[in-house]
mmCIF file of C-alpha atoms and ligand atoms in Angstrom:
data_model
loop_
_atom_site.group_PDB
_atom_site.id
_atom_site.type_symbol
_atom_site.label_atom_id
_atom_site.label_comp_id
_atom_site.label_asym_id
_atom_site.label_seq_id
_atom_site.Cartn_x
_atom_site.Cartn_y
_atom_site.Cartn_z
ATOM 1 C CA UNK A 4 -58.289 172.128 -50.720
ATOM 2 C CA UNK A 5 -60.658 168.883 -50.758
ATOM 3 C CA UNK A 6 -63.936 168.202 -49.316
ATOM 4 C CA UNK A 7 -64.548 165.040 -47.546
ATOM 5 C CA UNK A 8 -65.503 162.049 -49.798
ATOM 6 C CA UNK A 9 -69.105 161.690 -50.804
ATOM 7 C CA UNK A 10 -71.084 158.665 -52.020
ATOM 8 C CA UNK A 11 -72.712 160.923 -54.585
ATOM 9 C CA UNK A 12 -71.579 164.440 -55.816
ATOM 10 C CA UNK A 13 -74.361 165.996 -57.921
ATOM 11 C CA UNK A 14 -73.223 168.759 -60.313
ATOM 12 C CA UNK A 15 -75.940 171.283 -60.622
ATOM 13 C CA UNK A 16 -78.401 172.488 -57.898
ATOM 14 C CA UNK A 17 -81.535 173.326 -59.964
ATOM 15 C CA UNK A 18 -84.508 171.414 -59.120
ATOM 16 C CA UNK A 19 -83.586 168.154 -61.187
ATOM 17 C CA UNK A 20 -80.126 167.980 -59.121
ATOM 18 C CA UNK A 21 -81.745 168.901 -55.889
ATOM 19 C CA UNK A 22 -84.715 166.260 -56.250
ATOM 20 C CA UNK A 23 -82.123 163.866 -57.039
ATOM 21 C CA UNK A 24 -79.705 164.679 -54.194
ATOM 22 C CA UNK A 25 -82.944 164.547 -51.701
ATOM 23 C CA UNK A 26 -83.910 161.277 -52.634
ATOM 24 C CA UNK A 27 -80.345 159.809 -52.691
ATOM 25 C CA UNK A 28 -79.845 161.343 -49.147
ATOM 26 C CA UNK A 29 -83.152 159.702 -48.051
ATOM 27 C CA UNK A 30 -81.592 156.326 -49.212
ATOM 28 C CA UNK A 31 -78.890 156.654 -46.655
ATOM 29 C CA UNK A 32 -76.091 157.997 -49.293
ATOM 30 C CA UNK A 33 -73.911 160.909 -48.413
ATOM 31 C CA UNK A 34 -74.587 163.585 -50.893
ATOM 32 C CA UNK A 35 -72.821 166.817 -51.942
ATOM 33 C CA UNK A 36 -74.363 169.168 -54.428
ATOM 34 C CA UNK A 37 -72.026 171.687 -56.202
ATOM 35 C CA UNK A 38 -73.532 174.908 -57.480
ATOM 36 C CA UNK A 39 -72.673 178.546 -56.876
ATOM 37 C CA UNK A 40 -76.347 179.418 -56.396
ATOM 38 C CA UNK A 41 -78.571 176.050 -55.127
ATOM 39 C CA UNK A 42 -82.133 176.595 -56.228
ATOM 40 C CA UNK A 43 -81.434 178.562 -59.254
ATOM 41 C CA UNK A 44 -81.708 177.692 -62.832
ATOM 42 C CA UNK A 45 -84.486 177.459 -65.227
ATOM 43 C CA UNK A 46 -87.162 176.887 -62.326
ATOM 44 C CA UNK A 47 -86.758 180.492 -61.505
ATOM 45 C CA UNK A 48 -88.114 181.399 -64.805
ATOM 46 C CA UNK A 49 -90.475 178.595 -65.626
ATOM 47 C CA UNK A 50 -94.328 179.106 -65.485
ATOM 48 C CA UNK A 51 -94.521 175.540 -63.861
ATOM 49 C CA UNK A 52 -97.526 174.262 -65.860
ATOM 50 C CA UNK A 53 -97.738 170.355 -65.247
ATOM 51 C CA UNK A 54 -99.165 169.534 -68.675
ATOM 52 C CA UNK A 55 -98.290 166.057 -69.997
ATOM 53 C CA UNK A 56 -101.879 165.785 -71.645
ATOM 54 C CA UNK A 57 -102.195 169.325 -73.225
ATOM 55 C CA UNK A 58 -98.422 169.341 -74.226
ATOM 56 C CA UNK A 59 -98.657 165.923 -75.965
ATOM 57 C CA UNK A 60 -96.474 165.653 -79.081
ATOM 58 C CA UNK A 61 -96.956 163.100 -81.731
ATOM 59 C CA UNK A 62 -94.357 160.147 -81.558
ATOM 60 C CA UNK A 63 -93.422 161.064 -77.858
ATOM 61 C CA UNK A 64 -95.531 158.284 -76.276
ATOM 62 C CA UNK A 65 -92.633 157.001 -74.153
ATOM 63 C CA UNK A 66 -92.236 160.681 -72.936
ATOM 64 C CA UNK A 67 -95.907 160.748 -72.239
ATOM 65 C CA UNK A 68 -95.837 157.727 -70.019
ATOM 66 C CA UNK A 69 -92.944 159.352 -67.981
ATOM 67 C CA UNK A 70 -94.684 162.714 -67.767
ATOM 68 C CA UNK A 71 -97.900 160.906 -66.553
ATOM 69 C CA UNK A 72 -95.940 158.889 -64.184
ATOM 70 C CA UNK A 73 -94.459 162.178 -62.735
ATOM 71 C CA UNK A 74 -97.972 164.165 -62.815
ATOM 72 C CA UNK A 75 -99.624 161.183 -60.806
ATOM 73 C CA UNK A 76 -96.505 161.557 -58.166
ATOM 74 C CA UNK A 77 -96.648 165.360 -57.872
ATOM 75 C CA UNK A 78 -99.360 165.696 -55.047
ATOM 76 C CA UNK A 79 -97.452 163.280 -52.689
ATOM 77 C CA UNK A 80 -94.051 164.804 -53.734
ATOM 78 C CA UNK A 81 -95.286 168.410 -52.937
ATOM 79 C CA UNK A 82 -97.044 167.147 -49.826
ATOM 80 C CA UNK A 83 -93.899 165.434 -48.527
ATOM 81 C CA UNK A 84 -91.751 168.505 -49.304
ATOM 82 C CA UNK A 85 -94.282 170.811 -47.220
ATOM 83 C CA UNK A 86 -94.306 168.252 -44.433
ATOM 84 C CA UNK A 87 -90.592 168.217 -43.883
ATOM 85 C CA UNK A 88 -89.772 171.832 -44.708
ATOM 86 C CA UNK A 89 -92.987 173.599 -43.690
ATOM 87 C CA UNK A 90 -92.604 175.338 -47.059
ATOM 88 C CA UNK A 91 -95.403 175.613 -49.886
ATOM 89 C CA UNK A 92 -94.537 174.638 -53.080
ATOM 90 C CA UNK A 93 -97.454 176.265 -54.932
ATOM 91 C CA UNK A 94 -98.871 172.877 -56.225
ATOM 92 C CA UNK A 95 -102.427 173.602 -57.337
ATOM 93 C CA UNK A 96 -104.851 171.067 -59.090
ATOM 94 C CA UNK A 97 -106.248 173.624 -61.272
ATOM 95 C CA UNK A 98 -106.619 171.674 -64.687
ATOM 96 C CA UNK A 99 -105.686 173.327 -68.107
ATOM 97 C CA UNK A 100 -108.069 174.735 -70.622
ATOM 98 C CA UNK A 101 -106.427 174.932 -74.115
ATOM 99 C CA UNK A 102 -108.519 176.974 -76.533
ATOM 100 C CA UNK A 103 -108.726 177.610 -80.292
ATOM 101 C CA UNK A 104 -108.993 181.257 -81.763
ATOM 102 C CA UNK A 105 -110.037 180.258 -85.292
ATOM 103 C CA UNK A 106 -111.262 177.389 -87.281
ATOM 104 C CA UNK A 107 -107.674 176.157 -88.008
ATOM 105 C CA UNK A 108 -106.785 176.093 -84.339
ATOM 106 C CA UNK A 109 -109.918 174.265 -83.557
ATOM 107 C CA UNK A 110 -109.224 171.594 -86.272
ATOM 108 C CA UNK A 111 -106.065 171.161 -84.669
ATOM 109 C CA UNK A 112 -107.133 170.920 -81.223
ATOM 110 C CA UNK A 113 -109.675 168.319 -82.423
ATOM 111 C CA UNK A 114 -107.107 166.234 -83.801
ATOM 112 C CA UNK A 115 -105.375 166.352 -80.492
ATOM 113 C CA UNK A 116 -108.296 165.659 -78.638
ATOM 114 C CA UNK A 117 -108.779 162.414 -80.920
ATOM 115 C CA UNK A 118 -105.063 161.383 -80.308
ATOM 116 C CA UNK A 119 -105.517 161.775 -76.671
ATOM 117 C CA UNK A 120 -108.556 159.632 -76.665
ATOM 118 C CA UNK A 121 -106.662 156.827 -78.572
ATOM 119 C CA UNK A 122 -104.167 157.042 -75.743
ATOM 120 C CA UNK A 123 -106.853 156.580 -73.137
ATOM 121 C CA UNK A 124 -106.226 160.153 -71.916
ATOM 122 C CA UNK A 125 -109.008 162.459 -70.077
ATOM 123 C CA UNK A 126 -110.004 165.636 -72.028
ATOM 124 C CA UNK A 127 -113.275 167.212 -72.776
ATOM 125 C CA UNK A 128 -114.265 169.107 -75.729
ATOM 126 C CA UNK A 129 -116.051 172.427 -75.053
ATOM 127 C CA UNK A 130 -117.646 174.960 -77.260
ATOM 128 C CA UNK A 131 -116.584 178.427 -77.457
ATOM 129 C CA UNK A 132 -119.527 179.417 -75.046
ATOM 130 C CA UNK A 133 -118.773 176.530 -72.445
ATOM 131 C CA UNK A 134 -115.039 177.805 -72.446
ATOM 132 C CA UNK A 135 -116.029 181.391 -71.504
ATOM 133 C CA UNK A 136 -118.284 179.830 -69.004
ATOM 134 C CA UNK A 137 -115.516 178.502 -67.159
ATOM 135 C CA UNK A 138 -113.146 181.184 -67.921
ATOM 136 C CA UNK A 139 -115.127 184.546 -68.340
ATOM 137 C CA UNK A 140 -112.064 186.628 -69.172
ATOM 138 C CA UNK A 141 -111.556 184.772 -72.485
ATOM 139 C CA UNK A 142 -111.943 186.753 -75.562
ATOM 140 C CA UNK A 143 -115.368 186.374 -77.159
ATOM 141 C CA UNK A 144 -113.853 185.120 -80.341
ATOM 142 C CA UNK A 145 -112.850 181.751 -78.766
ATOM 143 C CA UNK A 146 -114.138 178.811 -80.996
ATOM 144 C CA UNK A 147 -113.721 175.742 -78.802
ATOM 145 C CA UNK A 148 -111.279 174.188 -76.365
ATOM 146 C CA UNK A 149 -110.288 171.208 -74.631
ATOM 147 C CA UNK A 150 -110.645 171.022 -70.914
ATOM 148 C CA UNK A 151 -107.928 168.762 -69.247
ATOM 149 C CA UNK A 152 -108.738 168.242 -65.551
ATOM 150 C CA UNK A 153 -105.574 166.434 -64.882
ATOM 151 C CA UNK A 154 -102.827 168.992 -65.951
ATOM 152 C CA UNK A 155 -102.056 171.143 -62.890
ATOM 153 C CA UNK A 156 -99.295 173.695 -61.809
ATOM 154 C CA UNK A 157 -96.534 174.153 -59.401
ATOM 155 C CA UNK A 158 -94.475 177.507 -58.622
ATOM 156 C CA UNK A 159 -90.933 176.549 -59.605
ATOM 157 C CA UNK A 160 -89.407 179.185 -57.327
ATOM 158 C CA UNK A 161 -91.120 177.721 -54.275
ATOM 159 C CA UNK A 162 -90.387 174.205 -55.082
ATOM 160 C CA UNK A 163 -86.594 175.091 -55.560
ATOM 161 C CA UNK A 164 -86.734 176.849 -52.279
ATOM 162 C CA UNK A 165 -88.616 173.848 -50.578
ATOM 163 C CA UNK A 166 -86.101 171.457 -52.166
ATOM 164 C CA UNK A 167 -83.026 173.179 -50.831
ATOM 165 C CA UNK A 168 -84.617 173.230 -47.466
ATOM 166 C CA UNK A 169 -85.403 169.341 -47.823
ATOM 167 C CA UNK A 170 -81.784 168.570 -48.862
ATOM 168 C CA UNK A 171 -80.403 170.519 -46.090
ATOM 169 C CA UNK A 172 -82.544 168.736 -43.553
ATOM 170 C CA UNK A 173 -81.522 165.449 -45.126
ATOM 171 C CA UNK A 174 -77.964 166.192 -44.664
ATOM 172 C CA UNK A 175 -76.885 166.982 -48.181
ATOM 173 C CA UNK A 176 -73.804 169.367 -47.923
ATOM 174 C CA UNK A 177 -73.695 172.091 -50.562
ATOM 175 C CA UNK A 178 -70.517 173.271 -52.083
ATOM 176 C CA UNK A 179 -71.283 176.820 -53.391
ATOM 177 C CA UNK A 180 -69.035 177.081 -56.468
ATOM 178 C CA UNK A 181 -68.929 176.154 -60.152
ATOM 179 C CA UNK A 182 -68.036 172.605 -61.350
ATOM 180 C CA UNK A 183 -65.035 173.635 -63.413
ATOM 181 C CA UNK A 184 -63.745 170.051 -64.222
ATOM 182 C CA UNK A 185 -64.927 166.399 -64.153
ATOM 183 C CA UNK A 186 -62.320 164.329 -62.165
ATOM 184 C CA UNK A 187 -61.224 160.836 -63.297
ATOM 185 C CA UNK A 188 -59.784 158.105 -61.542
ATOM 186 C CA UNK A 189 -58.417 155.551 -64.270
ATOM 187 C CA UNK A 190 -61.679 155.178 -66.256
ATOM 188 C CA UNK A 191 -64.309 156.160 -63.600
ATOM 189 C CA UNK A 192 -65.613 159.372 -62.598
ATOM 190 C CA UNK A 193 -64.594 160.293 -59.340
ATOM 191 C CA UNK A 194 -65.656 163.667 -58.411
ATOM 192 C CA UNK A 195 -65.269 167.312 -59.842
ATOM 193 C CA UNK A 196 -62.998 170.234 -59.095
ATOM 194 C CA UNK A 197 -64.455 173.662 -58.706
ATOM 195 C CA UNK A 198 -63.687 177.238 -60.076
ATOM 196 C CA UNK A 199 -62.367 177.911 -56.518
ATOM 197 C CA UNK A 200 -59.810 174.891 -56.724
ATOM 198 C CA UNK A 201 -61.730 172.729 -54.412
ATOM 199 C CA UNK A 202 -61.982 169.057 -55.100
ATOM 200 C CA UNK A 203 -64.833 167.249 -54.518
ATOM 201 C CA UNK A 204 -64.244 163.426 -54.566
ATOM 202 C CA UNK A 205 -67.237 160.950 -54.718
ATOM 203 C CA UNK A 206 -68.157 157.246 -55.555
ATOM 204 C CA UNK A 207 -70.639 158.475 -58.234
ATOM 205 C CA UNK A 208 -71.176 161.932 -60.054
ATOM 206 C CA UNK A 209 -74.646 163.093 -61.181
ATOM 207 C CA UNK A 210 -74.732 165.444 -64.128
ATOM 208 C CA UNK A 211 -77.539 167.717 -63.714
ATOM 209 C CA UNK A 212 -76.251 170.849 -65.002
ATOM 210 C CA UNK A 213 -79.130 171.660 -67.460
ATOM 211 C CA UNK A 214 -77.990 173.261 -70.771
ATOM 212 C CA UNK A 215 -74.371 173.302 -69.748
ATOM 213 C CA UNK A 216 -74.282 169.572 -68.862
ATOM 214 C CA UNK A 217 -72.356 168.239 -71.961
ATOM 215 C CA UNK A 218 -69.858 171.360 -71.651
ATOM 216 C CA UNK A 219 -68.117 170.271 -68.259
ATOM 217 C CA UNK A 220 -64.531 170.136 -68.992
ATOM 218 C CA UNK A 221 -63.059 166.755 -68.385
ATOM 219 C CA UNK A 222 -66.027 164.868 -69.839
ATOM 220 C CA UNK A 223 -64.749 162.524 -72.418
ATOM 221 C CA UNK A 224 -66.273 162.892 -75.769
ATOM 222 C CA UNK A 225 -69.245 161.008 -76.694
ATOM 223 C CA UNK A 226 -70.312 160.193 -73.085
ATOM 224 C CA UNK A 227 -73.164 162.746 -73.308
ATOM 225 C CA UNK A 228 -74.939 163.853 -76.783
ATOM 226 C CA UNK A 229 -75.037 167.709 -76.873
ATOM 227 C CA UNK A 230 -77.914 169.407 -74.758
ATOM 228 C CA UNK A 231 -78.833 172.583 -76.617
ATOM 229 C CA UNK A 232 -80.178 175.741 -74.869
ATOM 230 C CA UNK A 233 -83.655 176.557 -75.688
ATOM 231 C CA UNK A 234 -84.443 180.084 -74.534
ATOM 232 C CA UNK A 235 -87.989 180.934 -73.253
ATOM 233 C CA UNK A 236 -89.043 184.475 -72.338
ATOM 234 C CA UNK A 237 -91.643 184.758 -69.664
ATOM 235 C CA UNK A 238 -93.521 187.696 -68.157
ATOM 236 C CA UNK A 239 -95.083 187.844 -64.832
ATOM 237 C CA UNK A 240 -98.008 190.095 -64.124
ATOM 238 C CA UNK A 241 -99.794 190.775 -60.823
ATOM 239 C CA UNK A 242 -103.830 190.280 -60.430
ATOM 240 C CA UNK A 243 -104.957 192.759 -57.636
ATOM 241 C CA UNK A 244 -107.198 191.195 -55.247
ATOM 242 C CA UNK A 245 -110.312 193.214 -56.511
ATOM 243 C CA UNK A 246 -109.717 191.264 -59.943
ATOM 244 C CA UNK A 247 -109.372 187.720 -58.677
ATOM 245 C CA UNK A 248 -110.240 185.280 -59.556
ATOM 246 C CA UNK A 249 -109.016 186.580 -63.164
ATOM 247 C CA UNK A 250 -108.535 183.038 -64.337
ATOM 248 C CA UNK A 251 -109.122 179.895 -62.461
ATOM 249 C CA UNK A 252 -107.004 177.603 -64.445
ATOM 250 C CA UNK A 253 -103.854 177.444 -66.997
ATOM 251 C CA UNK A 254 -105.117 178.984 -70.081
ATOM 252 C CA UNK A 255 -103.343 178.066 -73.312
ATOM 253 C CA UNK A 256 -103.603 178.376 -77.044
ATOM 254 C CA UNK A 257 -101.453 178.260 -80.162
ATOM 255 C CA UNK A 258 -101.606 181.899 -81.701
ATOM 256 C CA UNK A 259 -100.058 182.273 -85.208
ATOM 257 C CA UNK A 260 -98.078 178.938 -84.841
ATOM 258 C CA UNK A 261 -96.545 180.046 -81.422
ATOM 259 C CA UNK A 262 -97.561 178.359 -78.080
ATOM 260 C CA UNK A 263 -98.808 180.932 -75.211
ATOM 261 C CA UNK A 264 -99.915 179.945 -71.941
ATOM 262 C CA UNK A 265 -101.205 181.808 -68.802
ATOM 263 C CA UNK A 266 -100.511 180.236 -65.391
ATOM 264 C CA UNK A 267 -102.442 181.975 -62.693
ATOM 265 C CA UNK A 268 -101.399 181.383 -58.927
ATOM 266 C CA UNK A 269 -102.859 181.702 -55.870
ATOM 267 C CA UNK A 270 -101.068 184.821 -54.741
ATOM 268 C CA UNK A 271 -102.158 186.840 -57.722
ATOM 269 C CA UNK A 272 -99.109 186.300 -59.915
ATOM 270 C CA UNK A 273 -100.036 185.533 -63.364
ATOM 271 C CA UNK A 274 -97.095 184.002 -65.610
ATOM 272 C CA UNK A 275 -97.211 184.388 -69.380
ATOM 273 C CA UNK A 276 -94.946 181.778 -71.252
ATOM 274 C CA UNK A 277 -93.136 181.442 -73.373
ATOM 275 C CA UNK A 278 -91.074 182.088 -76.439
ATOM 276 C CA UNK A 279 -88.951 179.263 -78.023
ATOM 277 C CA UNK A 280 -85.561 180.415 -79.527
ATOM 278 C CA UNK A 281 -82.455 178.547 -80.363
ATOM 279 C CA UNK A 282 -79.704 180.902 -80.125
ATOM 280 C CA UNK A 283 -76.999 179.708 -77.765
ATOM 281 C CA UNK A 284 -76.559 180.563 -74.026
ATOM 282 C CA UNK A 285 -78.320 184.024 -74.323
ATOM 283 C CA UNK A 286 -80.821 185.058 -71.811
ATOM 284 C CA UNK A 287 -81.632 188.622 -72.997
ATOM 285 C CA UNK A 288 -85.089 189.808 -72.656
ATOM 286 C CA UNK A 289 -85.961 191.228 -75.782
ATOM 287 C CA UNK A 290 -88.519 193.829 -77.029
ATOM 288 C CA UNK A 291 -89.702 191.418 -79.651
ATOM 289 C CA UNK A 292 -90.062 188.395 -77.166
ATOM 290 C CA UNK A 293 -92.183 190.781 -74.626
ATOM 291 C CA UNK A 294 -94.177 192.145 -77.671
ATOM 292 C CA UNK A 295 -94.973 188.743 -78.742
ATOM 293 C CA UNK A 296 -96.075 187.319 -75.557
ATOM 294 C CA UNK A 297 -98.384 190.131 -74.784
ATOM 295 C CA UNK A 298 -99.726 190.379 -78.360
ATOM 296 C CA UNK A 299 -100.720 186.714 -78.143
ATOM 297 C CA UNK A 300 -101.786 186.662 -74.643
ATOM 298 C CA UNK A 301 -104.091 189.739 -75.474
ATOM 299 C CA UNK A 302 -105.746 187.649 -78.219
ATOM 300 C CA UNK A 303 -106.566 185.229 -75.490
ATOM 301 C CA UNK A 304 -107.494 187.219 -72.703
ATOM 302 C CA UNK A 305 -107.964 190.836 -73.696
ATOM 303 C CA UNK A 306 -108.344 192.252 -69.925
ATOM 304 C CA UNK A 307 -104.947 191.465 -68.997
ATOM 305 C CA UNK A 308 -103.717 194.904 -70.507
ATOM 306 C CA UNK A 309 -105.057 196.272 -67.194
ATOM 307 C CA UNK A 310 -102.959 194.319 -65.012
ATOM 308 C CA UNK A 311 -99.314 195.574 -63.798
ATOM 309 C CA UNK A 312 -96.477 193.911 -65.611
ATOM 310 C CA UNK A 313 -94.082 193.222 -62.547
ATOM 311 C CA UNK A 314 -91.318 190.983 -64.217
ATOM 312 C CA UNK A 315 -89.647 189.740 -67.336
ATOM 313 C CA UNK A 316 -87.127 187.122 -67.687
ATOM 314 C CA UNK A 317 -85.486 184.386 -69.857
ATOM 315 C CA UNK A 318 -84.484 180.869 -69.132
ATOM 316 C CA UNK A 319 -82.778 178.044 -70.997
ATOM 317 C CA UNK A 320 -84.586 174.868 -71.613
ATOM 318 C CA UNK A 321 -82.036 171.783 -71.812
ATOM 319 C CA UNK A 322 -83.061 170.087 -75.058
ATOM 320 C CA UNK A 323 -81.581 166.719 -75.699
ATOM 321 C CA UNK A 324 -81.550 165.507 -79.454
ATOM 322 C CA UNK A 325 -84.830 163.966 -79.138
ATOM 323 C CA UNK A 326 -86.350 166.383 -76.680
ATOM 324 C CA UNK A 327 -86.587 163.628 -73.945
ATOM 325 C CA UNK A 328 -84.424 163.540 -70.758
ATOM 326 C CA UNK A 329 -81.041 161.447 -70.176
ATOM 327 C CA UNK A 330 -81.530 159.437 -67.158
ATOM 328 C CA UNK A 331 -79.349 157.032 -65.364
ATOM 329 C CA UNK A 332 -75.676 155.621 -66.060
ATOM 330 C CA UNK A 333 -73.741 156.680 -69.015
ATOM 331 C CA UNK A 334 -70.810 155.113 -70.932
ATOM 332 C CA UNK A 335 -68.352 156.384 -68.412
ATOM 333 C CA UNK A 336 -68.363 154.219 -65.306
ATOM 334 C CA UNK A 337 -69.633 156.215 -62.299
ATOM 335 C CA UNK A 338 -71.124 158.878 -64.118
ATOM 336 C CA UNK A 339 -74.825 159.270 -63.962
ATOM 337 C CA UNK A 340 -77.048 161.653 -66.187
ATOM 338 C CA UNK A 341 -79.912 163.596 -64.910
ATOM 339 C CA UNK A 342 -80.522 166.245 -67.742
ATOM 340 C CA UNK A 343 -81.801 167.079 -71.066
ATOM 341 C CA UNK A 344 -85.564 167.385 -69.790
ATOM 342 C CA UNK A 345 -86.178 170.430 -72.116
ATOM 343 C CA UNK A 346 -89.858 171.745 -71.938
ATOM 344 C CA UNK A 347 -90.482 169.156 -69.049
ATOM 345 C CA UNK A 348 -87.924 169.797 -66.450
ATOM 346 C CA UNK A 349 -90.561 170.928 -63.670
ATOM 347 C CA UNK A 350 -93.094 168.163 -64.714
ATOM 348 C CA UNK A 351 -90.413 165.389 -64.610
ATOM 349 C CA UNK A 352 -88.681 166.443 -61.159
ATOM 350 C CA UNK A 353 -90.445 164.138 -59.186
ATOM 351 C CA UNK A 354 -90.186 160.810 -61.276
ATOM 352 C CA UNK A 355 -86.703 161.822 -62.165
ATOM 353 C CA UNK A 356 -85.793 162.260 -58.300
ATOM 354 C CA UNK A 357 -87.287 158.875 -57.581
ATOM 355 C CA UNK A 358 -85.742 157.056 -60.651
ATOM 356 C CA UNK A 359 -82.322 158.465 -60.484
ATOM 357 C CA UNK A 360 -82.375 158.171 -56.585
ATOM 358 C CA UNK A 361 -83.376 154.440 -56.907
ATOM 359 C CA UNK A 362 -80.388 153.690 -59.379
ATOM 360 C CA UNK A 363 -78.028 155.287 -57.109
ATOM 361 C CA UNK A 364 -79.285 153.374 -54.167
ATOM 362 C CA UNK A 365 -79.574 149.952 -55.953
ATOM 363 C CA UNK A 366 -77.524 150.009 -58.960
ATOM 364 C CA UNK A 367 -80.834 149.105 -60.821
ATOM 365 C CA UNK A 368 -82.219 151.107 -63.699
ATOM 366 C CA UNK A 369 -86.115 151.083 -63.153
ATOM 367 C CA UNK A 370 -88.087 150.169 -66.231
ATOM 368 C CA UNK A 371 -89.652 153.335 -66.275
ATOM 369 C CA UNK A 372 -86.141 155.087 -66.826
ATOM 370 C CA UNK A 373 -85.073 152.513 -69.444
ATOM 371 C CA UNK A 374 -86.006 154.205 -72.580
ATOM 372 C CA UNK A 375 -84.047 157.396 -71.525
ATOM 373 C CA UNK A 376 -80.895 155.842 -71.290
ATOM 374 C CA UNK A 377 -78.255 158.483 -72.393
ATOM 375 C CA UNK A 378 -76.761 155.331 -74.338
ATOM 376 C CA UNK A 379 -79.451 155.670 -76.823
ATOM 377 C CA UNK A 380 -77.480 158.175 -79.078
ATOM 378 C CA UNK A 381 -74.264 156.113 -79.204
ATOM 379 C CA UNK A 382 -73.426 154.651 -82.532
ATOM 380 C CA UNK A 383 -74.436 151.028 -82.351
ATOM 381 C CA UNK A 384 -71.360 148.761 -82.631
ATOM 382 C CA UNK A 385 -71.115 146.988 -86.138
ATOM 383 C CA UNK A 386 -72.026 143.219 -85.972
HETATM 384 N N1 LIG B 18 -93.374 173.503 -70.709
HETATM 385 C C1 LIG B 18 -93.446 174.828 -71.024
HETATM 386 C C2 LIG B 18 -92.429 175.361 -71.923
HETATM 387 O O1 LIG B 18 -91.270 174.858 -71.944
HETATM 388 O O2 LIG B 18 -92.573 176.529 -72.282
#
């Protein structure tokens, strides 16, 4: 069986693939998304913290620029989605408070603060008392913190739902099956075959299959670097109305070397994340993972042990070799990458959709995407 030919076939209907599909359709291209359950994937687990400033890492300044660009687009992206679908994405301009629980953490946060200042980023140093004034549920031992008013949040599940609806309204077709093989015509990517045997022919193929992207059968060797799965376990608690606002903003800390964050949603959901584990495509929720998250979150906000625990889950972050995304044309003509977003998939959805959508419509790689070319990992030809 064969589907009609599309201008663009997107392999992977997570939020990255859907965002690209939506923008490509808005540019007037015919688009098909192949995925057994569009709107699924890591966004169903992610806490949805939009934190380019608090998650700043040394040596990742190009990624910071991309993250800041996406953060700046978020309010308009979310508003546009709501306007076309009538669905709320849970985007909230809450800000983030990163706190220190001991003097070593405090020194580390002070260094981060200085680094942020050198890069012209806005963050405010607060004493422990000032932190607790903002967030009275914080542990009395909090030693100080950074208030980052520009780091916000979105609800990944609502975002995914809205993107599926926006795609549908924009005329995107869905092939609800797994892409089992990339199809080539000569030296070009020309579509995919699904596990149900359906052939989906297309002018261009966008690979947006998260941590499985480089495993697609038919992908010639060396076209994409390995995208490794990095497991994150996450807990969901519920704050009953009588306890609200339990927390007013995202709260995070490093406890015994592990990052822990709490993301409070308007509907009372409180998401606690996340472990970082490299053990292949395993999404088992473990007693140890749940224990560590609760132990560290409790050190930060002791009162949360009173709240109902409503859900545990685990997702797989797609990590590229340098933890930055793979965006744009690959060495295989007709194959375009939109994957490898690692810890930043939710944050980078608007900018990825815009940049890859523009490339598909114009054939031009926008300047902002240039540092993230998938070709950066290919061995340079000897001169
Ligand atoms: N960006 C949060 C995480 O990857 O856990």
